[in-house]
């Protein structure tokens, strides 16, 4: 059984039917990406998994446990961490304090210290800026902090929402390289991206979301070769 | 900014470091309270003592409201409601308690509860009245805290303006209920017959609750000031407290980090209400009674102004703001008198001081819209620190 299984997921924003019956599975140890245009429902999917939104129908199962009806603070404790779109940093907190609150749900101090070291090894830039307030970081550094902060929750599943948003191509390369390293260290990742090229190069498996429905899904390499994906998302053909 | 930056170092604070950090400042505050009480008060005279009492009470109010409006970023404008509630509960416990214990509302306190201006003190160092007063203050805080829990609940669903309106409504409801309570019982016989639940409804109605028991001294006020400051500061600088602050910074992200935002918002309300209730009890016994009519939304706004001027989250900021905004209207009395002596009687401006006070507020907000210290504490603003922050591209 997959680490995360979503069956027939429907989500409404008032009268808007944002997700219209989504089936999705994230296998343990993989990077799975969810690509699609603006407004397709990618962020909505992530926000529903982490409990920030309530589904109107469908089931979410994480490691055999149902997530439906659980609040975000309970879901974090099960091992799902969310680096939200737009980073959601605590701007007036220092880098250090942001990291610290990332570990808020944990009590194992030795483990927290170890993960903090690991996160700072992955993002050495953050180590130089530990005592600066998050608002003073550059866009790339802020994204790094958002990921590092999510890592401090020691997630088994990491939800990354648009890590490439608004960043220079070179920074995007660095971030995706680190995403691969995090995955290689054993963290399963569900990656939402508009930058389909980068996402499909990084992921093992991909889902294409079109206005609230899964249009197709396949191993990332296969999707990257599919004519439809190439035309609609990669700008070729 | 934090003094212990490393999570690892914070892992398991030993008991011998926790105790001095929490108790040490309270002991220091106790010392200051004693000095104020026994050295400053005899020299300063009755008027200055009154101003010092008001300053202390306003510090408790402003700093406790900082927990809600500053830390969690909710907007409460009903703080005077908690103060009124605490004031009435404290006064009733003290008054009816004294009548039941001593057969009349006479002073049975020790030297700590004795104001020098009342004459030379002849009595025991500690009296049973001191204990009763402490009980009354804590009871006032607890009742207000329960009310804070009830008001905190709607804050789960409401935010911003809507929550502000709810808290405003709460303050007014408290005021109206207290003002329509039954008359205060006067004779010892009546009090002796009545049960406590009934006594707590006999709160004097529109006349307010009068008490001849002036137990509030600089000692008690500044003891509670010290406790309030230490508790809020420890909250601000702990990882537990960071959960409160994260709600203000970004509620959704806080939730995603595993912070139960609803629980923390209610906790902030409960804690703030407790201290406001204590402040109410202290207030009642400093002026010899309490009248809900004086503790309407105007008083709530006064406290909100202190918090805003202090920087919405700065403990030292709201403390300094409370000091300034308590002294200013008093100091302006002199200015008013000075100006009025040059004006013909027909054109006298008896309320000139409130005009200047309001202008001063407007000016301060124009010059420092972020408040005195912003989010920071006064000791974060050392000049060399600012220079370094600029060099590294600080805001």
Tab-separated table of N, CA and C in Angstrom, chain B residues 122-185:
chain	number	residue	atom	x	y	z
B	122	UNK	N	-0.189	51.558	63.503
B	122	UNK	CA	-0.009	50.867	64.769
B	122	UNK	C	-0.760	49.556	64.668
B	123	UNK	N	-0.033	48.497	64.491
B	123	UNK	CA	-0.699	47.207	64.341
B	123	UNK	C	0.320	46.144	64.060
B	124	UNK	N	-0.138	44.961	63.814
B	124	UNK	CA	0.789	43.871	63.533
B	124	UNK	C	1.443	44.054	62.163
B	125	UNK	N	2.609	43.452	61.964
B	125	UNK	CA	3.282	43.535	60.667
B	125	UNK	C	2.437	42.863	59.584
B	126	UNK	N	1.887	41.716	59.930
B	126	UNK	CA	0.991	41.042	58.990
B	126	UNK	C	-0.357	40.858	59.661
B	127	UNK	N	-1.398	41.065	58.885
B	127	UNK	CA	-2.728	40.861	59.431
B	127	UNK	C	-3.478	39.823	58.613
B	128	UNK	N	-4.556	39.306	59.167
B	128	UNK	CA	-5.359	38.356	58.387
B	128	UNK	C	-5.974	39.046	57.179
B	129	UNK	N	-6.148	40.383	57.310
B	129	UNK	CA	-6.694	41.133	56.193
B	129	UNK	C	-5.805	41.058	54.956
B	130	UNK	N	-4.498	40.958	55.153
B	130	UNK	CA	-3.570	40.825	54.012
B	130	UNK	C	-3.867	39.559	53.219
B	131	UNK	N	-4.099	38.477	53.984
B	131	UNK	CA	-4.404	37.203	53.320
B	131	UNK	C	-5.717	37.313	52.575
B	132	UNK	N	-6.702	37.918	53.253
B	132	UNK	CA	-8.010	38.075	52.613
B	132	UNK	C	-7.876	38.901	51.331
B	133	UNK	N	-7.046	39.935	51.371
B	133	UNK	CA	-6.867	40.785	50.192
B	133	UNK	C	-6.251	40.000	49.038
B	134	UNK	N	-5.250	39.187	49.374
B	134	UNK	CA	-4.621	38.373	48.333
B	134	UNK	C	-5.642	37.410	47.743
B	135	UNK	N	-6.452	36.801	48.606
B	135	UNK	CA	-7.509	35.896	48.139
B	135	UNK	C	-8.470	36.654	47.216
B	136	UNK	N	-8.832	37.868	47.616
B	136	UNK	CA	-9.763	38.659	46.812
B	136	UNK	C	-9.181	38.965	45.431
B	137	UNK	N	-7.886	39.304	45.404
B	137	UNK	CA	-7.240	39.616	44.120
B	137	UNK	C	-7.222	38.383	43.217
B	138	UNK	N	-6.866	37.238	43.790
B	138	UNK	CA	-6.793	36.025	42.977
B	138	UNK	C	-8.193	35.609	42.521
B	139	UNK	N	-9.178	35.725	43.431
B	139	UNK	CA	-10.549	35.393	43.043
B	139	UNK	C	-11.005	36.296	41.905
B	140	UNK	N	-10.663	37.581	42.001
B	140	UNK	CA	-11.015	38.522	40.930
B	140	UNK	C	-10.409	38.072	39.604
B	141	UNK	N	-9.136	37.670	39.650
B	141	UNK	CA	-8.470	37.206	38.442
B	141	UNK	C	-9.125	35.954	37.886
B	142	UNK	N	-9.481	35.023	38.775
B	142	UNK	CA	-10.046	33.754	38.303
B	142	UNK	C	-11.417	33.953	37.647
B	143	UNK	N	-12.251	34.789	38.265
B	143	UNK	CA	-13.571	35.029	37.668
B	143	UNK	C	-13.404	35.694	36.298
B	144	UNK	N	-12.499	36.664	36.240
B	144	UNK	CA	-12.258	37.326	34.952
B	144	UNK	C	-11.713	36.326	33.930
B	145	UNK	N	-10.878	35.386	34.400
B	145	UNK	CA	-10.313	34.398	33.478
B	145	UNK	C	-11.393	33.500	32.895
B	146	UNK	N	-12.369	33.131	33.720
B	146	UNK	CA	-13.488	32.330	33.208
B	146	UNK	C	-14.225	33.122	32.128
B	147	UNK	N	-14.449	34.416	32.394
B	147	UNK	CA	-15.087	35.263	31.383
B	147	UNK	C	-14.211	35.331	30.131
B	148	UNK	N	-12.900	35.368	30.336
B	148	UNK	CA	-11.986	35.398	29.194
B	148	UNK	C	-12.114	34.147	28.351
B	149	UNK	N	-12.339	33.021	29.004
B	149	UNK	CA	-12.529	31.772	28.263
B	149	UNK	C	-13.773	31.865	27.401
B	150	UNK	N	-14.834	32.425	28.001
B	150	UNK	CA	-16.095	32.520	27.257
B	150	UNK	C	-15.942	33.475	26.078
B	151	UNK	N	-15.232	34.576	26.287
B	151	UNK	CA	-15.044	35.526	25.186
B	151	UNK	C	-14.059	34.958	24.168
B	152	UNK	N	-13.110	34.152	24.640
B	152	UNK	CA	-12.123	33.590	23.730
B	152	UNK	C	-12.741	32.644	22.717
B	153	UNK	N	-13.827	31.976	23.114
B	153	UNK	CA	-14.427	30.992	22.212
B	153	UNK	C	-14.851	31.556	20.851
B	154	UNK	N	-15.568	32.713	20.815
B	154	UNK	CA	-15.909	33.215	19.472
B	154	UNK	C	-14.685	33.566	18.645
B	155	UNK	N	-13.559	33.828	19.318
B	155	UNK	CA	-12.375	34.208	18.550
B	155	UNK	C	-11.868	33.045	17.716
B	156	UNK	N	-12.390	31.832	17.956
B	156	UNK	CA	-12.023	30.704	17.109
B	156	UNK	C	-12.566	30.912	15.706
B	157	UNK	N	-13.708	31.561	15.617
B	157	UNK	CA	-14.363	31.667	14.319
B	157	UNK	C	-14.219	33.069	13.727
B	158	UNK	N	-13.991	34.047	14.582
B	158	UNK	CA	-13.994	35.422	14.085
B	158	UNK	C	-12.590	35.979	14.105
B	159	UNK	N	-12.324	36.897	13.209
B	159	UNK	CA	-11.056	37.609	13.325
B	159	UNK	C	-11.238	39.073	12.958
B	160	UNK	N	-10.199	39.823	13.209
B	160	UNK	CA	-10.195	41.233	12.807
B	160	UNK	C	-11.341	42.020	13.405
B	161	UNK	N	-11.998	42.800	12.549
B	161	UNK	CA	-13.054	43.708	12.990
B	161	UNK	C	-14.174	42.974	13.696
B	162	UNK	N	-14.503	41.770	13.204
B	162	UNK	CA	-15.657	41.071	13.762
B	162	UNK	C	-15.391	40.695	15.207
B	163	UNK	N	-14.177	40.218	15.465
B	163	UNK	CA	-13.817	39.868	16.836
B	163	UNK	C	-13.820	41.115	17.713
B	164	UNK	N	-13.311	42.217	17.170
B	164	UNK	CA	-13.270	43.464	17.925
B	164	UNK	C	-14.673	43.837	18.378
B	165	UNK	N	-15.640	43.675	17.481
B	165	UNK	CA	-17.013	44.040	17.826
B	165	UNK	C	-17.546	43.126	18.927
B	166	UNK	N	-17.219	41.838	18.866
B	166	UNK	CA	-17.670	40.913	19.905
B	166	UNK	C	-17.100	41.324	21.267
B	167	UNK	N	-15.806	41.646	21.296
B	167	UNK	CA	-15.202	42.010	22.583
B	167	UNK	C	-15.775	43.328	23.098
B	168	UNK	N	-16.041	44.246	22.167
B	168	UNK	CA	-16.674	45.510	22.558
B	168	UNK	C	-18.037	45.227	23.179
B	169	UNK	N	-18.792	44.356	22.526
B	169	UNK	CA	-20.114	43.980	23.031
B	169	UNK	C	-20.003	43.343	24.403
B	170	UNK	N	-19.004	42.474	24.574
B	170	UNK	CA	-18.818	41.819	25.865
B	170	UNK	C	-18.609	42.856	26.969
B	171	UNK	N	-17.715	43.805	26.699
B	171	UNK	CA	-17.422	44.828	27.704
B	171	UNK	C	-18.677	45.578	28.115
B	172	UNK	N	-19.521	45.902	27.124
B	172	UNK	CA	-20.736	46.653	27.420
B	172	UNK	C	-21.739	45.790	28.182
B	173	UNK	N	-21.812	44.495	27.821
B	173	UNK	CA	-22.737	43.598	28.526
B	173	UNK	C	-22.351	43.501	30.000
B	174	UNK	N	-21.049	43.337	30.239
B	174	UNK	CA	-20.577	43.259	31.621
B	174	UNK	C	-20.967	44.514	32.383
B	175	UNK	N	-20.754	45.647	31.730
B	175	UNK	CA	-21.058	46.920	32.380
B	175	UNK	C	-22.545	46.990	32.738
B	176	UNK	N	-23.406	46.659	31.781
B	176	UNK	CA	-24.846	46.781	32.015
B	176	UNK	C	-25.307	45.801	33.099
B	177	UNK	N	-24.784	44.571	33.059
B	177	UNK	CA	-25.176	43.584	34.074
B	177	UNK	C	-24.776	44.073	35.461
B	178	UNK	N	-23.529	44.555	35.574
B	178	UNK	CA	-23.073	45.014	36.892
B	178	UNK	C	-23.886	46.206	37.375
B	179	UNK	N	-24.258	47.072	36.424
B	179	UNK	CA	-25.001	48.269	36.814
B	179	UNK	C	-26.438	47.940	37.196
B	180	UNK	N	-26.930	46.779	36.782
B	180	UNK	CA	-28.296	46.432	37.166
B	180	UNK	C	-28.310	45.381	38.277
B	181	UNK	N	-27.170	45.237	38.963
B	181	UNK	CA	-27.147	44.308	40.089
B	181	UNK	C	-27.909	44.918	41.273
B	182	UNK	N	-28.158	44.090	42.301
B	182	UNK	CA	-28.977	44.555	43.437
B	182	UNK	C	-28.143	45.406	44.407
B	183	UNK	N	-28.805	46.147	45.281
B	183	UNK	CA	-28.083	47.085	46.163
B	183	UNK	C	-27.084	46.377	47.071
B	184	UNK	N	-26.094	47.116	47.429
B	184	UNK	CA	-25.068	46.593	48.318
B	184	UNK	C	-25.653	46.416	49.725
B	185	UNK	N	-25.322	45.329	50.388
B	185	UNK	CA	-25.800	45.119	51.758
B	185	UNK	C	-24.925	45.914	52.705
